Amino acid sequence: MFDSIHGRLLHAEPTRVVVQAAGIGYEIAVPLSTYETLPAPEAEVTLLLHLVVRETEWRLFGFATPGERDVFRALLRVNGVGPTMAAGLLSGFTPSDLCRAVTQGDVRALTKVKGVGRKTAERIVVELRDVVADVVADDLVAAPGDSRASDAPDVAEDAVRALQQLGLDPAEARRRVEKRCTGPDQPLSELVRAALRS
């Protein structure tokens, strides 16, 4: 139903953005890999979309590249993987690293993402190994450029918020960030991924 959106970025945080298009503000869930590529608020942005329809809600997920969306959609085809877990996996790994973990059968790496148990990780590997081999391509990696992380006033606070939105309780999120944070210049994605795997 929705393929993409182009508009003004009104608000952005590590797992959600608001994009205004044709006078309407759309709340869109995004993985960390997409968040890092976003421009500053008030700038124009284009995101590829995937709509999840449930009895109680319609939810939009946004992606910076076709490869990110392809991996997300592939994950949704795995029994037991919902959109929140799929987005969490794309926040815990870059799309190319996730595909690499699947093709190499690295179940242990997948289980380091909160909510992914061993059986689910094994299903992901078995069901997607051949699929992701076709998805691994140049468009999996976002276009080069400065990430938002380096411009963030407090990368640690952004990381804590991202971890909370990925399911960790506030105290645990803060403890992991404090343990893994190397300074204000540390990229947000690096900090969040390190904290998720700790």
Coordinates of N, CA, C and O in Angstrom, one line a residue:
M1 N 0.8 -1.2 0.0 CA 0.0 0.0 0.0 C 0.9 1.3 0.0 O 0.6 2.2 -0.7
F2 N 1.9 1.3 0.9 CA 2.8 2.4 0.9 C 4.2 1.9 0.5 O 4.7 0.9 1.0
D3 N 4.8 2.6 -0.5 CA 6.2 2.1 -0.9 C 7.3 3.1 -0.4 O 8.3 2.6 0.0
S4 N 7.0 4.4 -0.4 CA 8.0 5.3 0.1 C 7.3 6.6 0.5 O 6.2 6.8 0.2
I5 N 8.1 7.4 1.2 CA 7.7 8.7 1.6 C 8.8 9.7 1.4 O 9.9 9.4 1.7
H6 N 8.4 10.9 1.0 CA 9.4 12.0 0.8 C 8.7 13.2 1.5 O 7.6 13.6 1.2
G7 N 9.5 13.8 2.4 CA 8.9 15.0 3.1 C 9.9 15.6 4.0 O 11.1 15.4 3.9
R8 N 9.4 16.4 5.0 CA 10.3 17.1 5.9 C 10.4 16.3 7.2 O 9.4 15.8 7.8
L9 N 11.6 16.1 7.7 CA 11.9 15.4 8.9 C 11.6 16.3 10.1 O 12.3 17.3 10.3
L10 N 10.5 16.0 10.8 CA 10.1 16.8 11.9 C 10.8 16.4 13.2 O 11.2 17.3 14.1
H11 N 11.0 15.1 13.4 CA 11.6 14.6 14.7 C 12.3 13.3 14.4 O 11.8 12.5 13.6
A12 N 13.4 13.1 15.1 CA 14.1 11.8 14.9 C 14.7 11.3 16.3 O 15.2 12.1 17.0
E13 N 14.5 10.1 16.6 CA 15.2 9.5 17.7 C 15.6 8.1 17.2 O 15.1 7.6 16.1
P14 N 16.4 7.3 18.0 CA 17.0 6.1 17.4 C 16.1 5.1 16.9 O 16.5 4.3 16.0
T15 N 14.8 5.0 17.3 CA 14.0 4.0 16.7 C 12.7 4.5 16.1 O 11.8 3.7 15.6
R16 N 12.5 5.8 16.1 CA 11.3 6.4 15.4 C 11.6 7.8 14.9 O 12.4 8.5 15.4
V17 N 10.8 8.1 13.8 CA 10.9 9.4 13.2 C 9.5 9.9 12.9 O 8.6 9.1 12.8
V18 N 9.4 11.2 12.7 CA 8.1 11.8 12.2 C 8.5 12.6 10.9 O 9.3 13.4 11.0
V19 N 7.9 12.2 9.8 CA 8.1 12.8 8.6 C 6.8 13.5 8.1 O 5.7 12.8 8.1
Q20 N 6.8 14.8 7.8 CA 5.7 15.5 7.3 C 5.6 15.5 5.8 O 6.6 15.9 5.1
A21 N 4.5 15.0 5.2 CA 4.3 14.9 3.8 C 2.9 15.3 3.5 O 2.0 14.8 4.1
A22 N 2.7 16.3 2.6 CA 1.4 16.8 2.2 C 0.6 17.2 3.4 O -0.6 17.0 3.5
G23 N 1.3 17.8 4.4 CA 0.6 18.4 5.6 C 0.3 17.3 6.7 O -0.3 17.7 7.7
I24 N 0.6 16.1 6.5 CA 0.4 15.1 7.5 C 1.7 14.6 8.0 O 2.7 14.4 7.3
G25 N 1.8 14.4 9.4 CA 3.0 13.9 10.0 C 2.8 12.4 10.2 O 1.9 11.9 10.8
Y26 N 3.7 11.7 9.6 CA 3.7 10.2 9.7 C 4.8 9.7 10.7 O 5.9 10.1 10.6
E27 N 4.3 9.0 11.7 CA 5.2 8.4 12.7 C 5.7 7.1 12.0 O 4.9 6.2 11.7
I28 N 7.0 6.9 12.0 CA 7.6 5.8 11.3 C 8.7 5.1 12.2 O 9.6 5.8 12.7
A29 N 8.6 3.8 12.4 CA 9.6 3.1 13.2 C 10.8 2.9 12.2 O 10.6 2.5 11.1
V30 N 12.0 3.1 12.7 CA 13.2 2.8 11.9 C 14.2 2.0 12.7 O 14.3 2.2 13.9
P31 N 15.0 1.2 12.0 CA 16.1 0.6 12.7 C 17.3 1.5 12.9 O 17.3 2.6 12.2
L32 N 18.2 1.2 13.7 CA 19.4 2.1 14.0 C 20.2 2.4 12.7 O 20.7 3.4 12.5
S33 N 20.2 1.3 11.8 CA 21.0 1.5 10.6 C 20.4 2.6 9.7 O 21.1 3.3 9.0
T34 N 19.1 2.8 9.8 CA 18.5 3.9 9.0 C 18.6 5.3 9.8 O 18.9 6.3 9.2
Y35 N 18.4 5.2 11.1 CA 18.5 6.5 11.9 C 19.8 7.2 11.6 O 19.9 8.4 11.5
E36 N 20.9 6.4 11.5 CA 22.3 7.0 11.4 C 22.4 7.8 10.1 O 23.3 8.6 10.0
T37 N 21.6 7.5 9.1 CA 21.7 8.1 7.8 C 20.9 9.4 7.6 O 20.9 10.1 6.6
L38 N 20.0 9.7 8.6 CA 19.1 10.8 8.5 C 19.8 12.1 8.5 O 20.8 12.3 9.2
P39 N 19.2 13.1 7.8 CA 19.7 14.5 7.9 C 19.2 15.1 9.2 O 18.5 14.5 10.0
A40 N 19.6 16.4 9.4 CA 19.1 17.1 10.5 C 17.6 17.4 10.4 O 17.1 17.4 9.3
P41 N 17.0 17.6 11.6 CA 15.5 17.9 11.5 C 15.3 19.1 10.7 O 16.1 20.0 10.6
E42 N 14.1 19.1 10.0 CA 13.6 20.2 9.1 C 14.2 20.0 7.7 O 13.7 20.6 6.8
A43 N 15.1 19.1 7.5 CA 15.6 18.8 6.1 C 14.7 17.8 5.4 O 13.8 17.1 6.0
E44 N 14.8 17.8 4.1 CA 14.0 16.8 3.3 C 14.6 15.4 3.5 O 15.8 15.2 3.6
V45 N 13.7 14.4 3.5 CA 14.2 13.0 3.6 C 13.3 12.1 2.8 O 12.1 12.4 2.6
T46 N 13.8 11.0 2.3 CA 13.1 10.0 1.6 C 13.4 8.7 2.3 O 14.5 8.3 2.6
L47 N 12.3 8.0 2.7 CA 12.4 6.6 3.3 C 11.6 5.6 2.5 O 10.5 6.0 2.0
L48 N 12.1 4.4 2.3 CA 11.3 3.3 1.8 C 10.4 2.8 2.9 O 10.9 2.8 4.1
L49 N 9.2 2.3 2.6 CA 8.3 1.9 3.7 C 7.9 0.5 3.6 O 7.9 -0.1 2.5
H50 N 7.5 0.0 4.8 CA 6.8 -1.3 4.9 C 5.7 -1.1 5.9 O 5.9 -0.7 7.0
L51 N 4.5 -1.4 5.5 CA 3.3 -1.3 6.4 C 3.0 -2.6 7.0 O 2.8 -3.6 6.4
V52 N 2.8 -2.6 8.4 CA 2.4 -3.8 9.1 C 1.0 -3.5 9.6 O 0.8 -2.5 10.3
V53 N 0.1 -4.3 9.2 CA -1.3 -4.1 9.6 C -1.7 -5.2 10.6 O -1.6 -6.4 10.3
R54 N -2.2 -4.8 11.8 CA -2.7 -5.7 12.8 C -4.1 -5.3 13.2 O -4.6 -4.2 12.8
E55 N -4.8 -6.1 13.9 CA -6.2 -5.8 14.3 C -6.3 -4.4 15.1 O -7.2 -3.7 14.9
T56 N -5.3 -4.2 15.9 CA -5.4 -3.0 16.7 C -4.5 -1.8 16.2 O -4.6 -0.7 16.8
E57 N -3.7 -2.0 15.2 CA -2.9 -0.9 14.7 C -2.3 -1.1 13.3 O -2.2 -2.2 12.9
W58 N -2.0 0.0 12.7 CA -1.3 0.0 11.4 C 0.1 0.7 11.8 O 0.1 1.8 12.4
R59 N 1.1 0.1 11.4 CA 2.5 0.6 11.8 C 3.4 0.7 10.6 O 3.5 -0.3 9.9
L60 N 4.0 1.8 10.4 CA 4.9 2.0 9.3 C 6.4 1.8 9.8 O 6.7 2.3 10.8
F61 N 7.1 1.1 9.0 CA 8.6 0.9 9.2 C 9.3 1.6 8.0 O 8.9 1.4 6.9
G62 N 10.3 2.4 8.3 CA 11.1 3.1 7.3 C 12.5 2.6 7.1 O 13.1 2.2 8.1
F63 N 13.0 2.7 5.9 CA 14.4 2.2 5.6 C 15.1 3.2 4.7 O 14.5 3.7 3.8
A64 N 16.4 3.3 4.9 CA 17.2 4.2 4.0 C 17.5 3.5 2.7 O 17.7 4.3 1.7
T65 N 17.6 2.2 2.6 CA 18.0 1.5 1.4 C 17.1 0.4 1.1 O 16.5 -0.2 2.0
P66 N 17.1 0.0 -0.2 CA 16.3 -1.2 -0.6 C 16.8 -2.5 0.1 O 16.0 -3.3 0.5
G67 N 18.1 -2.6 0.3 CA 18.6 -3.7 1.0 C 18.2 -3.9 2.4 O 17.9 -5.0 2.9
E68 N 18.1 -2.8 3.1 CA 17.6 -2.8 4.5 C 16.1 -3.4 4.5 O 15.8 -4.2 5.3
R69 N 15.3 -2.8 3.6 CA 13.9 -3.3 3.6 C 13.8 -4.7 3.2 O 13.0 -5.5 3.7
D70 N 14.7 -5.2 2.2 CA 14.6 -6.5 1.8 C 15.0 -7.5 2.9 O 14.3 -8.5 3.1
V71 N 16.0 -7.1 3.7 CA 16.4 -8.0 4.9 C 15.2 -8.0 5.9 O 14.9 -9.1 6.4
F72 N 14.6 -6.9 6.2 CA 13.5 -6.8 7.1 C 12.4 -7.7 6.6 O 11.8 -8.5 7.4
R73 N 12.0 -7.6 5.4 CA 10.9 -8.4 4.8 C 11.3 -9.9 4.9 O 10.4 -10.7 5.1
A74 N 12.5 -10.2 4.6 CA 12.9 -11.6 4.7 C 12.8 -12.1 6.1 O 12.3 -13.3 6.3
L75 N 13.2 -11.3 7.1 CA 13.1 -11.7 8.5 C 11.6 -12.0 8.9 O 11.3 -12.9 9.6
L76 N 10.7 -11.2 8.4 CA 9.3 -11.3 8.7 C 8.7 -12.7 8.2 O 7.7 -13.1 8.7
R77 N 9.4 -13.3 7.2 CA 8.9 -14.6 6.7 C 9.3 -15.7 7.6 O 8.8 -16.8 7.4
V78 N 10.2 -15.5 8.6 CA 10.6 -16.5 9.5 C 9.6 -16.7 10.6 O 9.2 -15.7 11.3
N79 N 9.1 -17.9 10.9 CA 8.2 -18.2 11.9 C 8.7 -17.7 13.3 O 9.8 -18.1 13.6
G80 N 7.9 -16.9 14.0 CA 8.4 -16.4 15.3 C 9.1 -15.1 15.3 O 9.4 -14.5 16.3
V81 N 9.3 -14.5 14.1 CA 10.0 -13.2 14.0 C 8.9 -12.2 13.5 O 8.4 -12.2 12.5
G82 N 8.6 -11.2 14.4 CA 7.7 -10.1 14.1 C 8.5 -8.9 13.7 O 9.7 -8.9 13.7
P83 N 7.7 -7.8 13.4 CA 8.4 -6.6 13.0 C 9.3 -6.0 14.0 O 10.3 -5.4 13.7
T84 N 8.9 -6.0 15.3 CA 9.8 -5.4 16.3 C 11.1 -6.2 16.4 O 12.2 -5.6 16.6
M85 N 11.0 -7.5 16.4 CA 12.3 -8.3 16.5 C 13.1 -8.1 15.2 O 14.3 -7.9 15.3
A86 N 12.5 -8.0 14.0 CA 13.2 -7.8 12.8 C 13.9 -6.4 12.9 O 15.1 -6.3 12.5
A87 N 13.2 -5.4 13.3 CA 13.9 -4.1 13.5 C 15.0 -4.1 14.5 O 16.0 -3.5 14.4
G88 N 14.8 -4.9 15.6 CA 15.8 -5.0 16.6 C 17.1 -5.7 16.0 O 18.2 -5.3 16.4
L89 N 16.9 -6.7 15.2 CA 18.0 -7.3 14.6 C 18.8 -6.3 13.7 O 20.0 -6.3 13.6
L90 N 18.1 -5.5 13.0 CA 18.7 -4.5 12.1 C 19.3 -3.3 12.9 O 20.1 -2.6 12.4
S91 N 18.9 -3.3 14.2 CA 19.6 -2.3 15.1 C 20.8 -2.9 15.7 O 21.7 -2.2 16.1
G92 N 20.8 -4.2 15.9 CA 21.9 -4.9 16.6 C 23.0 -5.2 15.6 O 24.2 -5.4 16.0
F93 N 22.7 -5.2 14.3 CA 23.7 -5.5 13.3 C 23.5 -4.5 12.1 O 22.4 -4.1 11.9
T94 N 24.5 -4.3 11.4 CA 24.3 -3.6 10.1 C 23.7 -4.7 9.2 O 23.8 -5.9 9.4
P95 N 23.0 -4.3 8.2 CA 22.3 -5.3 7.3 C 23.4 -6.3 6.7 O 23.1 -7.5 6.7
S96 N 24.5 -5.8 6.3 CA 25.5 -6.7 5.7 C 26.1 -7.6 6.8 O 26.3 -8.8 6.5
D97 N 26.3 -7.2 8.0 CA 26.7 -8.1 9.1 C 25.7 -9.1 9.5 O 26.0 -10.2 9.8
L98 N 24.4 -8.7 9.4 CA 23.3 -9.6 9.7 C 23.3 -10.7 8.6 O 23.2 -11.9 9.0
C99 N 23.4 -10.3 7.4 CA 23.4 -11.3 6.3 C 24.6 -12.2 6.4 O 24.5 -13.4 6.2
R100 N 25.8 -11.7 6.8 CA 27.0 -12.5 7.0 C 26.8 -13.5 8.1 O 27.2 -14.7 8.0
A101 N 26.2 -13.1 9.2 CA 25.9 -14.0 10.4 C 25.0 -15.1 9.9 O 25.2 -16.3 10.3
V102 N 24.0 -14.8 9.1 CA 23.1 -15.8 8.6 C 23.8 -16.8 7.7 O 23.7 -18.0 7.8
T103 N 24.5 -16.3 6.7 CA 25.2 -17.2 5.7 C 26.2 -18.0 6.4 O 26.5 -19.1 5.9
Q104 N 26.9 -17.5 7.5 CA 27.9 -18.3 8.2 C 27.3 -19.2 9.3 O 28.0 -19.9 9.9
G105 N 26.0 -19.1 9.5 CA 25.4 -19.9 10.5 C 25.7 -19.5 11.9 O 25.8 -20.4 12.8
D106 N 26.0 -18.3 12.1 CA 26.5 -17.8 13.4 C 25.3 -17.6 14.4 O 24.8 -16.4 14.6
V107 N 24.7 -18.7 14.9 CA 23.6 -18.6 15.8 C 23.9 -17.8 17.0 O 23.1 -17.0 17.5
R108 N 25.1 -18.0 17.6 CA 25.5 -17.3 18.8 C 25.4 -15.8 18.7 O 24.9 -15.1 19.6
A109 N 25.9 -15.3 17.6 CA 25.8 -13.8 17.4 C 24.4 -13.3 17.3 O 24.1 -12.3 17.9
L110 N 23.5 -14.1 16.7 CA 22.1 -13.6 16.5 C 21.4 -13.6 17.9 O 20.6 -12.8 18.2
T111 N 21.8 -14.6 18.8 CA 21.1 -14.6 20.1 C 21.5 -13.5 21.0 O 20.9 -13.3 22.1
K112 N 22.5 -12.7 20.6 CA 22.9 -11.6 21.5 C 22.0 -10.4 21.4 O 22.1 -9.5 22.2
V113 N 21.1 -10.5 20.4 CA 20.1 -9.4 20.3 C 18.9 -9.8 21.2 O 18.4 -10.9 21.2
K114 N 18.5 -8.8 22.0 CA 17.4 -9.1 23.0 C 16.2 -9.7 22.4 O 15.7 -9.1 21.4
G115 N 15.7 -10.7 22.9 CA 14.5 -11.3 22.4 C 14.7 -12.5 21.4 O 13.7 -13.2 21.1
V116 N 15.9 -12.6 20.9 CA 16.2 -13.7 20.0 C 16.8 -14.9 20.7 O 17.9 -14.8 21.2
G117 N 16.0 -15.9 20.9 CA 16.4 -17.1 21.5 C 17.2 -18.0 20.5 O 17.2 -17.8 19.3
R118 N 17.7 -19.1 21.0 CA 18.5 -20.0 20.2 C 17.7 -20.6 19.1 O 18.1 -20.7 17.9
K119 N 16.5 -21.1 19.4 CA 15.6 -21.7 18.4 C 15.2 -20.8 17.3 O 15.2 -21.1 16.1
T120 N 14.9 -19.5 17.7 CA 14.6 -18.5 16.7 C 15.8 -18.2 15.8 O 15.7 -18.1 14.6
A121 N 16.9 -18.1 16.4 CA 18.2 -17.8 15.7 C 18.4 -19.0 14.7 O 18.8 -18.7 13.5
E122 N 18.2 -20.2 15.1 CA 18.5 -21.3 14.2 C 17.5 -21.3 13.1 O 17.9 -21.6 11.9
R123 N 16.2 -21.0 13.3 CA 15.2 -20.9 12.3 C 15.6 -19.8 11.3 O 15.5 -20.0 10.0
I124 N 16.1 -18.6 11.8 CA 16.5 -17.6 10.9 C 17.6 -18.1 10.0 O 17.6 -17.8 8.7
V125 N 18.6 -18.8 10.5 CA 19.7 -19.3 9.7 C 19.3 -20.2 8.7 O 19.6 -20.2 7.5
V126 N 18.4 -21.2 9.1 CA 18.0 -22.3 8.2 C 17.1 -21.7 7.1 O 17.3 -22.0 5.9
E127 N 16.2 -20.8 7.4 CA 15.2 -20.3 6.4 C 15.7 -19.2 5.6 O 15.2 -19.0 4.5
L128 N 16.7 -18.5 6.0 CA 17.2 -17.3 5.3 C 18.6 -17.5 4.6 O 19.0 -16.6 3.9
R129 N 19.3 -18.5 4.9 CA 20.6 -18.6 4.4 C 20.7 -18.4 2.9 O 21.5 -17.7 2.4
D130 N 19.8 -19.1 2.1 CA 19.8 -18.9 0.7 C 19.2 -17.5 0.2 O 19.7 -17.0 -0.8
V131 N 18.3 -17.1 1.0 CA 17.6 -15.8 0.6 C 18.6 -14.6 0.8 O 18.7 -13.8 -0.1
V132 N 19.3 -14.5 1.9 CA 20.1 -13.4 2.1 C 21.4 -13.4 1.2 O 22.0 -12.3 1.0
A133 N 21.7 -14.5 0.7 CA 22.9 -14.5 -0.2 C 22.6 -13.7 -1.4 O 23.5 -13.1 -2.0
D134 N 21.3 -13.6 -1.8 CA 20.9 -12.8 -3.0 C 20.7 -11.3 -2.6 O 20.8 -10.5 -3.4
V135 N 20.5 -11.1 -1.3 CA 20.3 -9.7 -0.8 C 21.6 -9.0 -0.6 O 21.6 -7.8 -0.7
V136 N 22.6 -9.7 -0.2 CA 23.9 -9.0 0.1 C 24.4 -8.3 -1.2 O 24.7 -8.9 -2.2
A137 N 24.4 -7.0 -1.1 CA 24.8 -6.2 -2.3 C 25.2 -4.8 -1.8 O 25.1 -4.5 -0.6
D138 N 25.6 -4.0 -2.7 CA 26.1 -2.7 -2.3 C 25.1 -1.8 -1.6 O 25.4 -1.0 -0.8
D139 N 23.8 -2.0 -2.0 CA 22.8 -1.1 -1.4 C 22.4 -1.5 0.0 O 21.6 -0.8 0.6
L140 N 23.0 -2.5 0.6 CA 22.8 -2.8 2.0 C 23.4 -1.8 2.9 O 23.0 -1.5 4.0
V141 N 24.5 -1.2 2.5 CA 25.2 -0.2 3.3 C 24.7 1.2 2.9 O 24.6 1.5 1.7
A142 N 24.3 2.0 3.9 CA 23.8 3.3 3.6 C 24.9 4.2 2.9 O 26.1 3.9 3.0
A143 N 24.5 5.2 2.2 CA 25.4 6.1 1.5 C 26.4 6.7 2.5 O 26.0 7.0 3.7
P144 N 27.7 6.8 2.1 CA 28.6 7.3 3.1 C 28.3 8.8 3.4 O 27.7 9.5 2.7
G145 N 28.8 9.2 4.6 CA 28.5 10.5 5.1 C 28.6 10.5 6.6 O 28.6 9.5 7.2
D146 N 28.5 11.7 7.1 CA 28.5 11.8 8.6 C 27.2 11.3 9.2 O 26.2 11.6 8.7
S147 N 27.3 10.5 10.2 CA 26.1 10.0 10.8 C 25.6 11.0 11.8 O 26.4 11.9 12.2
R148 N 24.4 10.9 12.3 CA 23.8 11.8 13.3 C 24.6 11.6 14.6 O 24.6 12.5 15.4
A149 N 25.2 10.4 14.8 CA 25.8 10.1 16.1 C 26.9 11.1 16.4 O 27.0 11.6 17.6
S150 N 27.7 11.5 15.4 CA 28.8 12.4 15.7 C 28.3 13.8 16.0 O 29.0 14.6 16.7
D151 N 27.0 14.1 15.6 CA 26.5 15.4 15.9 C 25.6 15.4 17.1 O 25.2 16.5 17.6
A152 N 25.4 14.3 17.7 CA 24.5 14.2 18.8 C 25.1 14.9 20.1 O 26.3 14.7 20.3
P153 N 24.3 15.7 20.8 CA 24.9 16.3 22.0 C 25.3 15.3 23.1 O 26.2 15.6 23.8
D154 N 24.7 14.2 23.1 CA 25.0 13.2 24.1 C 24.7 11.8 23.6 O 23.6 11.3 23.7
V155 N 25.7 11.2 23.0 CA 25.5 9.9 22.4 C 25.1 8.8 23.4 O 24.4 7.9 23.1
A156 N 25.6 9.0 24.6 CA 25.2 8.0 25.6 C 23.7 8.0 25.9 O 23.1 7.0 26.1
E157 N 23.2 9.2 26.0 CA 21.7 9.3 26.3 C 20.9 8.8 25.1 O 19.9 8.1 25.3
D158 N 21.4 9.0 23.9 CA 20.7 8.5 22.7 C 20.8 7.0 22.7 O 19.8 6.3 22.4
A159 N 21.9 6.4 23.1 CA 22.1 5.0 23.2 C 21.2 4.4 24.3 O 20.6 3.3 24.0
V160 N 21.1 5.0 25.4 CA 20.2 4.5 26.5 C 18.7 4.5 26.0 O 18.0 3.5 26.2
R161 N 18.3 5.6 25.3 CA 16.9 5.6 24.8 C 16.7 4.5 23.7 O 15.7 3.8 23.7
A162 N 17.7 4.3 22.9 CA 17.6 3.3 21.8 C 17.5 1.9 22.5 O 16.6 1.1 22.1
L163 N 18.3 1.6 23.5 CA 18.2 0.3 24.2 C 16.9 0.1 24.9 O 16.3 -1.0 24.9
Q164 N 16.3 1.2 25.5 CA 15.1 1.0 26.1 C 14.0 0.7 25.1 O 13.1 -0.1 25.4
Q165 N 14.0 1.4 24.0 CA 13.0 1.1 22.9 C 13.2 -0.2 22.3 O 12.3 -0.8 21.7
L166 N 14.4 -0.8 22.5 CA 14.6 -2.2 22.0 C 14.3 -3.3 23.1 O 14.5 -4.4 22.8
G167 N 13.8 -2.8 24.2 CA 13.3 -3.7 25.2 C 14.0 -3.8 26.5 O 13.6 -4.6 27.4
L168 N 15.2 -3.2 26.7 CA 15.9 -3.2 28.0 C 15.3 -2.3 29.0 O 14.8 -1.2 28.6
D169 N 15.3 -2.6 30.2 CA 14.8 -1.7 31.3 C 15.8 -0.6 31.4 O 17.0 -0.7 31.1
P170 N 15.4 0.6 31.9 CA 16.2 1.8 32.0 C 17.6 1.5 32.7 O 18.6 2.0 32.2
A171 N 17.5 0.9 33.9 CA 18.7 0.7 34.6 C 19.7 -0.2 33.9 O 20.9 0.1 33.9
E172 N 19.2 -1.3 33.3 CA 20.1 -2.2 32.6 C 20.7 -1.5 31.3 O 21.9 -1.6 31.0
A173 N 19.8 -0.7 30.6 CA 20.3 0.0 29.5 C 21.4 1.0 29.8 O 22.5 1.1 29.2
R174 N 21.2 1.7 30.9 CA 22.3 2.7 31.4 C 23.6 2.0 31.8 O 24.7 2.4 31.5
R175 N 23.4 0.9 32.5 CA 24.6 0.1 32.9 C 25.4 -0.4 31.7 O 26.6 -0.2 31.7
R176 N 24.7 -0.9 30.7 CA 25.4 -1.4 29.6 C 26.1 -0.2 28.8 O 27.2 -0.4 28.3
V177 N 25.4 0.9 28.7 CA 26.0 2.0 28.0 C 27.2 2.5 28.7 O 28.3 2.8 28.1
E178 N 27.1 2.7 30.0 CA 28.3 3.2 30.8 C 29.5 2.3 30.7 O 30.6 2.7 30.6
K179 N 29.2 1.0 30.6 CA 30.3 0.0 30.5 C 31.0 0.1 29.1 O 32.2 -0.2 29.0
R180 N 30.2 0.4 28.1 CA 30.8 0.3 26.7 C 31.1 1.7 26.1 O 31.7 1.7 25.0
C181 N 30.7 2.7 26.7 CA 30.9 4.1 26.1 C 32.4 4.5 26.2 O 32.9 4.4 27.3
T182 N 32.9 4.9 25.1 CA 34.3 5.3 25.0 C 34.5 6.8 24.9 O 35.6 7.3 25.0
G183 N 33.4 7.5 24.8 CA 33.5 9.0 24.7 C 32.4 9.6 23.8 O 31.7 8.8 23.1
P184 N 32.3 10.9 23.8 CA 31.2 11.5 23.0 C 31.4 11.4 21.5 O 30.4 11.6 20.7
D185 N 32.6 11.0 21.0 CA 32.8 10.9 19.6 C 32.5 9.5 19.1 O 32.6 9.2 17.9
Q186 N 32.2 8.6 20.0 CA 31.9 7.2 19.6 C 30.6 7.2 18.8 O 29.6 7.7 19.1
P187 N 30.6 6.5 17.6 CA 29.4 6.4 16.8 C 28.3 5.7 17.6 O 28.5 4.7 18.3
L188 N 27.1 6.2 17.4 CA 25.9 5.7 18.2 C 25.7 4.2 17.8 O 25.5 3.4 18.7
S189 N 25.8 3.9 16.6 CA 25.6 2.5 16.2 C 26.6 1.5 16.9 O 26.2 0.5 17.4
E190 N 27.8 1.9 16.9 CA 28.8 1.1 17.6 C 28.5 0.9 19.1 O 28.7 -0.2 19.6
L191 N 28.1 2.0 19.7 CA 27.8 1.9 21.1 C 26.6 1.0 21.4 O 26.6 0.2 22.3
V192 N 25.5 1.2 20.6 CA 24.3 0.4 20.8 C 24.6 -1.0 20.6 O 24.2 -1.9 21.3
R193 N 25.3 -1.3 19.5 CA 25.6 -2.7 19.2 C 26.5 -3.4 20.2 O 26.3 -4.5 20.6
A194 N 27.5 -2.6 20.7 CA 28.3 -3.2 21.8 C 27.5 -3.4 23.0 O 27.7 -4.5 23.7
A195 N 26.6 -2.5 23.4 CA 25.8 -2.7 24.6 C 24.8 -3.8 24.4 O 24.6 -4.6 25.4
L196 N 24.3 -4.0 23.2 CA 23.3 -5.1 23.0 C 24.0 -6.5 23.2 O 23.5 -7.4 23.7
R197 N 25.3 -6.5 22.8 CA 26.0 -7.8 22.8 C 26.7 -8.0 24.1 O 27.3 -9.1 24.3
S198 N 26.7 -7.0 25.0 CA 27.5 -7.2 26.3 C 26.7 -8.1 27.2 O 25.5 -8.3 27.1

